[in-house]
CSV table of C-alpha atoms in Angstrom, one decimal:
chain,number,residue,atom,x,y,z
A,20,SER,CA,90.9,-82.9,111.6
A,21,SER,CA,90.3,-82.3,107.9
A,22,MET,CA,90.9,-86.0,107.1
A,23,LYS,CA,88.0,-86.9,109.4
A,24,ASN,CA,85.8,-84.2,107.8
A,25,LEU,CA,86.5,-85.7,104.4
A,26,GLU,CA,85.9,-89.2,105.5
A,27,SER,CA,82.6,-88.1,107.1
A,28,VAL,CA,81.2,-86.8,103.7
A,29,LEU,CA,82.5,-89.8,101.7
A,30,PRO,CA,79.4,-91.9,102.0
A,31,SER,CA,77.1,-89.1,100.8
A,32,ILE,CA,79.5,-88.4,97.8
A,33,GLU,CA,79.5,-92.1,97.0
A,34,GLU,CA,75.7,-92.2,97.2
A,35,LYS,CA,75.5,-89.3,94.7
A,36,ILE,CA,77.9,-91.1,92.4
A,37,VAL,CA,75.8,-94.2,92.4
A,38,SER,CA,72.4,-92.4,92.0
A,39,SER,CA,73.7,-90.2,89.3
A,40,ALA,CA,75.3,-93.1,87.3
A,41,ALA,CA,72.1,-95.2,87.7
A,42,VAL,CA,69.8,-92.5,86.2
A,43,ASP,CA,70.2,-93.3,82.5
A,44,PRO,CA,70.3,-97.1,82.8
A,45,THR,CA,67.2,-97.0,84.9
A,46,LYS,CA,65.4,-95.0,82.2
A,47,LEU,CA,66.4,-97.7,79.7
A,48,ILE,CA,64.7,-100.5,81.6
A,49,LYS,CA,61.3,-98.8,81.2
A,50,GLN,CA,61.5,-100.4,77.7
A,51,VAL,CA,60.6,-103.7,79.3
A,52,SER,CA,57.0,-102.6,79.2
A,53,ASP,CA,57.2,-102.7,75.3
A,54,ILE,CA,57.9,-106.4,75.2
A,55,PRO,CA,54.3,-107.7,75.4
A,56,ARG,CA,53.3,-105.3,72.5
A,57,MET,CA,56.2,-106.5,70.4
A,58,TYR,CA,54.9,-110.1,70.5
A,59,ARG,CA,51.1,-109.8,71.1
A,60,ARG,CA,49.2,-111.3,68.2
A,61,THR,CA,52.3,-111.9,66.1
A,62,ASN,CA,53.9,-115.0,64.8
A,63,ARG,CA,57.4,-113.7,65.7
A,64,ASP,CA,60.0,-116.2,66.9
A,65,THR,CA,60.8,-116.2,70.6
A,66,PRO,CA,63.7,-113.8,71.3
A,67,SER,CA,67.1,-115.3,70.8
A,68,LYS,CA,69.2,-112.3,71.8
A,69,PRO,CA,68.9,-109.5,74.3
A,70,CYS,CA,66.6,-106.6,73.7
A,71,PRO,CA,68.4,-103.5,72.6
A,72,TYR,CA,67.8,-101.8,76.0
A,73,VAL,CA,69.8,-104.6,77.7
A,74,THR,CA,72.7,-104.1,75.4
A,75,SER,CA,72.6,-100.4,75.9
A,76,LEU,CA,72.4,-100.8,79.7
A,77,VAL,CA,75.5,-103.1,79.7
A,78,GLN,CA,77.3,-100.6,77.5
A,79,THR,CA,76.5,-97.7,79.8
A,80,LEU,CA,77.9,-99.6,82.8
A,81,THR,CA,81.0,-100.6,80.8
A,82,GLU,CA,81.6,-97.0,79.8
A,83,PHE,CA,81.1,-95.8,83.4
A,84,ARG,CA,83.8,-98.2,84.5
A,85,GLN,CA,86.2,-97.3,81.8
A,86,ASN,CA,85.8,-93.6,82.3
A,87,GLN,CA,86.0,-93.6,86.1
A,88,GLN,CA,88.5,-96.4,86.7
A,89,PRO,CA,91.6,-94.2,86.4
A,90,TYR,CA,90.3,-91.9,89.2
A,91,CYS,CA,89.4,-94.4,91.9
A,92,SER,CA,90.5,-97.6,93.6
A,93,GLN,CA,89.2,-101.0,92.5
A,94,GLN,CA,87.4,-101.3,95.8
A,95,SER,CA,85.5,-98.1,95.2
A,96,MET,CA,84.7,-99.0,91.6
A,97,GLU,CA,83.3,-102.4,92.8
A,98,LYS,CA,81.3,-100.7,95.5
A,99,TRP,CA,79.9,-98.1,93.1
A,100,LEU,CA,79.0,-100.7,90.4
A,101,THR,CA,77.3,-102.9,93.0
A,102,GLY,CA,75.2,-99.9,94.1
A,103,ILE,CA,74.4,-98.9,90.5
A,104,VAL,CA,73.4,-102.4,89.5
A,105,GLU,CA,71.3,-102.9,92.7
A,106,SER,CA,69.5,-99.6,91.9
A,107,ILE,CA,68.8,-100.7,88.3
A,108,LEU,CA,67.6,-104.1,89.3
A,109,SER,CA,65.2,-102.9,92.0
A,110,GLN,CA,63.5,-100.7,89.4
A,111,TYR,CA,63.7,-103.6,86.8
A,112,ILE,CA,61.8,-105.9,89.3
A,113,VAL,CA,59.1,-103.2,89.7
A,114,ASN,CA,58.8,-102.8,85.9
A,115,VAL,CA,58.7,-106.6,85.2
A,116,THR,CA,56.2,-107.2,87.9
A,117,ASP,CA,53.9,-104.5,86.4
A,118,VAL,CA,54.3,-106.1,83.0
A,119,LEU,CA,53.5,-109.6,84.2
A,120,THR,CA,50.5,-108.3,86.2
A,121,ASN,CA,49.1,-106.5,83.1
A,122,VAL,CA,49.7,-109.5,80.9
A,123,THR,CA,48.0,-111.8,83.4
A,124,LYS,CA,45.0,-109.4,83.6
A,125,MET,CA,44.8,-109.2,79.8
A,126,GLU,CA,44.8,-113.0,79.5
A,127,GLU,CA,42.1,-113.3,82.1
A,128,SER,CA,39.9,-110.8,80.4
A,129,LEU,CA,40.5,-112.5,77.0
A,130,LYS,CA,39.4,-115.8,78.5
A,131,LYS,CA,36.1,-114.3,79.5
A,132,LEU,CA,35.3,-113.3,75.9
């Protein structure tokens, strides 16, 4: 039946919604690599508020929810947002790990000097 045909493509449609909505926020988190440069060899205070990319990321997710909520169920929205956030966080972990690895290498090489 046509209902079963529609239900069979629903997972791939939801996957596209999630991956599409995660593209811009994922680009934003690349800015995490700028953090060491912002504080290296400066006397700046430790950050007391989120970096601008974090604020933008949250705003992007909020806008997605506001724009799409009228067209879907609460259950679908929660599923999509969970997928989007998981996608963003998996890339965030990769980026933060790279930053920490590079900072550690830099500190080790500076100790040798």
